[in-house]
Amino acid sequence: QVQLLESGGGLVQTGGSLRLSCVASGTVFSINAMGWYRQTPGRQRELVAAVIRGGSTTYADSVKSRFTISRDIAKKSAYLQMDSLKPEDAGTYYCNADVMSADFESRDYWGQGTQVTVSS
């Protein structure tokens, strides 16, 4: 079993910054990819940023040049540095990880979500 623990959400003013963290624990053999998704009421969960095992990253167009995803393989962690925040960045941010366990099967896991609120 794998658990993802997120932290770092909160309330920030427009133009401010937040840094989200996600740590994987449990039976983690390797992590193929980690990413951050955002969900707002009435809308589907959408990809914000992701980093794959080789280090390549991808971003939603709306956050390019403002958000930076990074990872620490040894710590089984991923981070999302969010700068120049806008009210439309607000929502519940979920960490996602594609994890290979000791049985060499890859499975998808989600964290419990962390709230980001941006005041105008």
XYZ file of N, CA, C and O in Angstrom:
480
model
N 0.848 -1.197 0.000
C 0.000 0.000 0.000
C 0.883 1.246 0.000
O 1.925 1.266 0.634
N 0.436 2.241 -0.723
C 1.186 3.488 -0.846
C 0.310 4.640 -0.390
O -0.885 4.694 -0.712
N 0.885 5.534 0.353
C 0.165 6.738 0.774
C 0.908 7.964 0.262
O 2.145 7.988 0.229
N 0.134 8.963 -0.124
C 0.691 10.251 -0.532
C 0.218 11.296 0.456
O -0.984 11.430 0.695
N 1.163 12.017 1.019
C 0.831 13.044 1.997
C 1.211 14.404 1.438
O 2.383 14.656 1.147
N 0.224 15.264 1.297
C 0.454 16.606 0.770
C 0.502 17.616 1.908
O -0.106 17.430 2.951
N 1.191 18.702 1.646
C 1.229 19.809 2.591
C 1.575 21.080 1.836
O 2.031 21.026 0.684
N 1.344 22.223 2.490
C 1.771 23.487 1.917
C 0.673 24.388 1.401
O 0.940 25.516 0.998
N -0.551 23.904 1.387
C -1.628 24.762 0.940
C -1.919 25.857 1.948
O -1.375 25.875 3.044
N -2.777 26.785 1.556
C -3.130 27.850 2.467
C -3.741 29.027 1.736
O -4.133 28.929 0.566
N -3.805 30.141 2.438
C -4.369 31.381 1.904
C -3.245 32.339 1.570
O -2.346 32.568 2.397
N -3.301 32.911 0.374
C -2.274 33.840 -0.055
C -2.930 34.936 -0.873
O -3.978 34.727 -1.492
N -2.313 36.098 -0.885
C -2.835 37.197 -1.689
C -2.411 37.050 -3.142
O -1.423 36.370 -3.451
N -3.148 37.670 -4.023
C -2.780 37.681 -5.432
C -1.345 38.185 -5.579
O -0.965 39.191 -4.977
N -0.576 37.451 -6.381
C 0.820 37.784 -6.574
C 1.764 37.077 -5.621
O 2.989 37.138 -5.796
N 1.210 36.421 -4.639
C 2.021 35.724 -3.653
C 2.472 34.359 -4.119
O 2.244 33.965 -5.275
N 3.122 33.633 -3.221
C 3.686 32.326 -3.552
C 3.312 31.296 -2.499
O 3.101 31.626 -1.334
N 3.248 30.055 -2.945
C 3.081 28.905 -2.069
C 3.923 27.765 -2.626
O 4.168 27.696 -3.835
N 4.323 26.877 -1.740
C 5.056 25.695 -2.162
C 4.352 24.469 -1.597
O 4.238 24.311 -0.379
N 3.891 23.619 -2.507
C 3.239 22.382 -2.110
C 4.255 21.247 -2.095
O 5.154 21.210 -2.937
N 4.071 20.353 -1.136
C 4.948 19.184 -1.035
C 4.102 17.923 -1.024
O 2.984 17.921 -0.506
N 4.660 16.866 -1.578
C 3.995 15.567 -1.588
C 5.046 14.502 -1.315
O 6.068 14.451 -2.007
N 4.786 13.684 -0.313
C 5.708 12.617 0.051
C 5.000 11.274 -0.060
O 3.890 11.110 0.467
N 5.643 10.349 -0.727
C 5.104 8.991 -0.856
C 5.705 8.100 0.221
O 6.905 8.161 0.497
N 4.854 7.262 0.803
C 5.334 6.307 1.803
C 4.645 4.972 1.567
O 3.664 4.881 0.839
N 5.187 3.943 2.194
C 4.631 2.609 2.020
C 5.534 1.771 1.139
O 6.733 1.984 1.054
N 4.926 0.818 0.441
C 5.704 -0.133 -0.358
C 6.022 0.443 -1.731
O 5.458 0.048 -2.746
N 6.960 1.403 -1.738
C 7.364 2.077 -2.969
C 8.662 1.481 -3.465
O 9.697 1.603 -2.813
N 8.621 0.845 -4.608
C 9.844 0.321 -5.222
C 10.469 1.394 -6.098
O 11.664 1.644 -6.051
N 9.642 2.037 -6.907
C 10.101 3.170 -7.707
C 8.886 4.008 -8.097
O 7.764 3.521 -8.093
N 9.155 5.244 -8.426
C 8.088 6.151 -8.829
C 8.292 6.523 -10.289
O 9.326 7.076 -10.649
N 7.304 6.218 -11.104
C 7.407 6.491 -12.531
C 7.113 7.956 -12.852
O 7.731 8.537 -13.745
N 6.180 8.528 -12.143
C 5.806 9.914 -12.390
C 5.064 10.449 -11.176
O 4.416 9.696 -10.437
N 5.169 11.743 -10.990
C 4.393 12.425 -9.951
C 3.848 13.712 -10.540
O 4.486 14.346 -11.390
N 2.670 14.071 -10.091
C 2.068 15.264 -10.641
C 1.119 15.920 -9.671
O 0.784 15.357 -8.618
N 0.695 17.090 -10.023
C -0.270 17.862 -9.250
C -1.470 18.175 -10.127
O -1.322 18.597 -11.284
N -2.647 17.952 -9.553
C -3.898 18.244 -10.217
C -4.676 19.232 -9.366
O -4.531 19.273 -8.147
N -5.529 19.990 -10.024
C -6.366 20.967 -9.322
C -7.823 20.677 -9.630
O -8.186 20.353 -10.771
N -8.649 20.831 -8.600
C -10.088 20.669 -8.786
C -10.820 21.808 -8.105
O -10.491 22.188 -6.974
N -11.796 22.353 -8.808
C -12.670 23.384 -8.261
C -14.105 22.882 -8.358
O -14.412 21.997 -9.167
N -14.993 23.441 -7.550
C -16.379 22.964 -7.524
C -17.024 22.975 -8.908
O -16.949 23.970 -9.639
N -17.621 21.862 -9.261
C -18.330 21.761 -10.528
C -17.452 21.475 -11.725
O -17.954 21.390 -12.858
N -16.171 21.316 -11.499
C -15.262 21.077 -12.618
C -14.480 19.801 -12.402
O -14.289 19.345 -11.271
N -14.027 19.236 -13.499
C -13.219 18.029 -13.406
C -11.820 18.361 -12.906
O -11.337 19.494 -13.082
N -11.204 17.375 -12.320
C -9.827 17.518 -11.880
C -8.947 17.694 -13.126
O -9.086 16.952 -14.096
N -8.057 18.676 -13.080
C -7.219 18.952 -14.241
C -5.750 18.933 -13.862
O -5.372 19.319 -12.753
N -4.939 18.525 -14.814
C -3.507 18.474 -14.588
C -2.929 19.883 -14.514
O -3.186 20.721 -15.377
N -2.128 20.119 -13.497
C -1.421 21.386 -13.363
C 0.035 21.226 -13.818
O 0.538 22.006 -14.620
N 0.690 20.199 -13.294
C 2.089 19.958 -13.648
C 2.445 18.524 -13.300
O 1.856 17.937 -12.388
N 3.396 17.974 -14.031
C 3.842 16.611 -13.764
C 5.311 16.471 -14.117
O 5.827 17.200 -14.977
N 5.961 15.542 -13.438
C 7.354 15.231 -13.731
C 7.473 13.711 -13.817
O 6.952 12.986 -12.976
N 8.135 13.243 -14.879
C 8.290 11.808 -15.054
C 9.659 11.384 -14.568
O 10.520 12.228 -14.268
N 9.863 10.071 -14.551
C 11.064 9.520 -13.952
C 12.339 10.095 -14.564
O 13.297 10.357 -13.868
N 12.347 10.292 -15.879
C 13.531 10.817 -16.550
C 13.790 12.286 -16.269
O 14.850 12.808 -16.632
N 12.827 12.950 -15.643
C 13.009 14.351 -15.292
C 12.249 15.318 -16.165
O 12.191 16.514 -15.861
N 11.635 14.832 -17.216
C 10.857 15.726 -18.075
C 9.632 16.224 -17.334
O 9.040 15.505 -16.524
N 9.267 17.451 -17.644
C 8.124 18.063 -16.972
C 7.100 18.540 -17.993
O 7.414 18.776 -19.158
N 5.864 18.666 -17.528
C 4.816 19.220 -18.351
C 3.946 20.110 -17.487
O 3.801 19.862 -16.287
N 3.401 21.157 -18.074
C 2.603 22.133 -17.337
C 1.339 22.472 -18.107
O 1.323 22.482 -19.340
N 0.303 22.815 -17.371
C -0.873 23.401 -17.988
C -0.473 24.777 -18.531
O 0.353 25.471 -17.935
N -1.042 25.160 -19.641
C -0.693 26.442 -20.254
C -0.892 27.598 -19.286
O -0.128 28.571 -19.285
N -1.912 27.490 -18.438
C -2.265 28.599 -17.551
C -1.231 28.847 -16.457
O -1.251 29.908 -15.827
N -0.340 27.887 -16.214
C 0.625 28.059 -15.121
C 2.064 28.117 -15.610
O 2.981 28.321 -14.797
N 2.282 27.934 -16.901
C 3.650 27.982 -17.434
C 4.299 29.308 -17.075
O 3.669 30.366 -17.149
N 5.531 29.253 -16.701
C 6.393 30.379 -16.308
C 6.085 30.884 -14.893
O 6.809 31.723 -14.369
N 5.028 30.372 -14.273
C 4.716 30.786 -12.899
C 4.907 29.654 -11.893
O 5.247 29.904 -10.736
N 4.639 28.435 -12.320
C 4.756 27.268 -11.436
C 5.958 26.436 -11.858
O 6.280 26.345 -13.047
N 6.573 25.798 -10.878
C 7.690 24.911 -11.153
C 7.524 23.628 -10.352
O 7.391 23.686 -9.119
N 7.533 22.506 -11.043
C 7.468 21.213 -10.367
C 8.873 20.649 -10.258
O 9.687 20.788 -11.187
N 9.166 20.047 -9.143
C 10.460 19.403 -8.953
C 10.259 18.138 -8.132
O 9.174 17.891 -7.613
N 11.304 17.354 -8.030
C 11.173 16.106 -7.298
C 12.489 15.787 -6.615
O 13.552 16.293 -6.986
N 12.381 14.955 -5.614
C 13.545 14.430 -4.920
C 13.344 12.921 -4.877
O 12.538 12.413 -4.092
N 14.064 12.219 -5.742
C 13.862 10.777 -5.862
C 14.161 10.064 -4.555
O 13.407 9.185 -4.125
N 15.239 10.448 -3.894
C 15.642 9.784 -2.654
C 14.591 9.962 -1.569
O 14.362 9.047 -0.762
N 13.931 11.109 -1.554
C 12.910 11.379 -0.543
C 11.522 10.984 -1.003
O 10.551 11.196 -0.283
N 11.418 10.441 -2.232
C 10.121 10.011 -2.779
C 9.131 11.171 -2.713
O 7.976 11.004 -2.311
N 9.616 12.331 -3.097
C 8.824 13.548 -2.946
C 8.744 14.346 -4.236
O 9.622 14.242 -5.099
N 7.702 15.139 -4.324
C 7.550 16.102 -5.405
C 7.077 17.407 -4.797
O 6.397 17.419 -3.760
N 7.432 18.481 -5.466
C 7.118 19.809 -4.957
C 6.539 20.653 -6.088
O 6.887 20.470 -7.253
N 5.693 21.571 -5.720
C 5.150 22.509 -6.698
C 5.333 23.915 -6.148
O 4.667 24.299 -5.188
N 6.258 24.649 -6.736
C 6.468 26.042 -6.377
C 5.534 26.887 -7.214
O 5.604 26.862 -8.446
N 4.665 27.610 -6.544
C 3.660 28.412 -7.231
C 3.935 29.882 -6.950
O 3.843 30.324 -5.799
N 4.291 30.608 -7.967
C 4.587 32.041 -7.852
C 3.559 32.848 -8.637
O 2.864 32.336 -9.504
N 3.510 34.119 -8.332
C 2.591 35.037 -9.022
C 1.180 34.474 -9.062
O 0.526 34.444 -10.120
N 0.719 34.037 -7.933
C -0.583 33.371 -7.873
C -1.713 34.318 -8.224
O -1.687 35.515 -7.909
N -2.700 33.736 -8.886
C -3.888 34.468 -9.315
C -5.116 33.839 -8.666
O -5.085 32.647 -8.303
N -6.209 34.580 -8.543
C -7.427 33.986 -7.967
C -7.872 32.720 -8.700
O -8.391 31.791 -8.064
N -7.647 32.665 -9.998
C -8.065 31.478 -10.761
C -7.194 30.248 -10.493
O -7.513 29.165 -10.953
N -6.110 30.415 -9.748
C -5.276 29.272 -9.366
C -5.859 28.543 -8.149
O -5.396 27.448 -7.807
N -6.829 29.136 -7.515
C -7.389 28.551 -6.294
C -8.090 27.229 -6.571
O -8.594 26.992 -7.671
N -8.096 26.377 -5.577
C -8.757 25.088 -5.695
C -8.132 24.087 -4.744
O -7.255 24.436 -3.951
N -8.587 22.864 -4.865
C -7.987 21.785 -4.097
C -6.939 21.116 -4.977
O -7.244 20.687 -6.088
N -5.741 21.064 -4.487
C -4.625 20.480 -5.231
C -4.368 19.062 -4.735
O -4.191 18.836 -3.535
N -4.332 18.151 -5.689
C -4.123 16.742 -5.371
C -2.795 16.268 -5.953
O -2.492 16.538 -7.120
N -2.068 15.552 -5.142
C -0.853 14.906 -5.615
C -1.220 13.553 -6.204
O -2.056 12.825 -5.664
N -0.585 13.236 -7.314
C -0.800 11.950 -7.980
C 0.550 11.304 -8.237
O 1.516 11.986 -8.573
N 0.613 10.003 -8.068
C 1.861 9.299 -8.333
C 1.590 7.967 -9.003
O 0.653 7.244 -8.619
N 2.409 7.662 -9.976
C 2.384 6.347 -10.640
C 3.537 5.567 -10.020
O 4.703 5.863 -10.301
N 3.189 4.610 -9.193
C 4.173 3.953 -8.341
C 4.289 2.477 -8.685
O 3.275 1.790 -8.847
N 5.537 2.013 -8.767
C 5.782 0.588 -8.920
C 6.111 0.019 -7.542
O 7.018 0.511 -6.861
N 5.353 -1.008 -7.157
C 5.586 -1.635 -5.866
C 6.521 -2.831 -6.019
O 7.002 -3.105 -7.115
N 6.734 -3.528 -4.947
C 7.682 -4.643 -4.949
C 7.248 -5.775 -5.876
O 8.067 -6.597 -6.289
N 5.987 -5.833 -6.226
C 5.497 -6.867 -7.146
C 5.676 -6.452 -8.598
O 5.187 -7.130 -9.504
N 6.336 -5.330 -8.819
C 6.626 -4.803 -10.153
C 5.378 -4.415 -10.928
O 5.415 -4.288 -12.149
N 4.294 -4.199 -10.213
C 3.079 -3.676 -10.809
C 3.007 -2.172 -10.531
O 3.269 -1.719 -9.407
N 2.654 -1.411 -11.558
C 2.502 0.042 -11.393
C 1.042 0.373 -11.141
O 0.152 -0.130 -11.829
N 0.826 1.226 -10.158
C -0.527 1.631 -9.808
C -0.570 3.139 -9.597
O 0.441 3.758 -9.272
N -1.751 3.662 -9.719
C -1.980 5.094 -9.590
C -2.484 5.405 -8.186
O -3.403 4.746 -7.709
N -1.910 6.419 -7.555
C -2.319 6.802 -6.210
C -2.604 8.296 -6.149
O -2.009 9.090 -6.897
N -3.484 8.659 -5.217
C -3.852 10.059 -5.002
C -3.687 10.429 -3.536
O -3.938 9.605 -2.645
N -3.314 11.676 -3.317
C -3.310 12.208 -1.975
C -4.699 12.690 -1.596
O -5.637 12.615 -2.389
N -4.801 13.201 -0.388
C -6.104 13.617 0.124
C -6.479 15.036 -0.306
O -7.616 15.454 -0.143
N -5.532 15.760 -0.854
C -5.799 17.112 -1.333
C -5.408 18.174 -0.328
O -5.496 17.963 0.883
N -4.975 19.298 -0.837
C -4.652 20.437 0.012
C -5.250 21.685 -0.635
O -5.193 21.858 -1.850
N -5.842 22.524 0.174
C -6.583 23.667 -0.333
C -5.678 24.856 -0.564
O -4.859 25.216 0.297
N -5.851 25.482 -1.716
C -5.151 26.723 -2.041
C -6.199 27.800 -2.284
O -7.089 27.628 -3.124
N -6.098 28.881 -1.536
C -7.014 30.001 -1.681
C -6.209 31.246 -2.005
O -5.225 31.537 -1.324
N -6.630 31.962 -3.034
C -5.930 33.172 -3.450
C -6.908 34.341 -3.359
O -7.918 34.365 -4.067
N -6.604 35.281 -2.505
C -7.486 36.431 -2.336
C -7.110 37.539 -3.310
O -5.938 37.751 -3.615
N -8.110 38.224 -3.796
C -7.872 39.289 -4.779
C -7.712 40.637 -4.094
O -7.895 40.773 -2.895
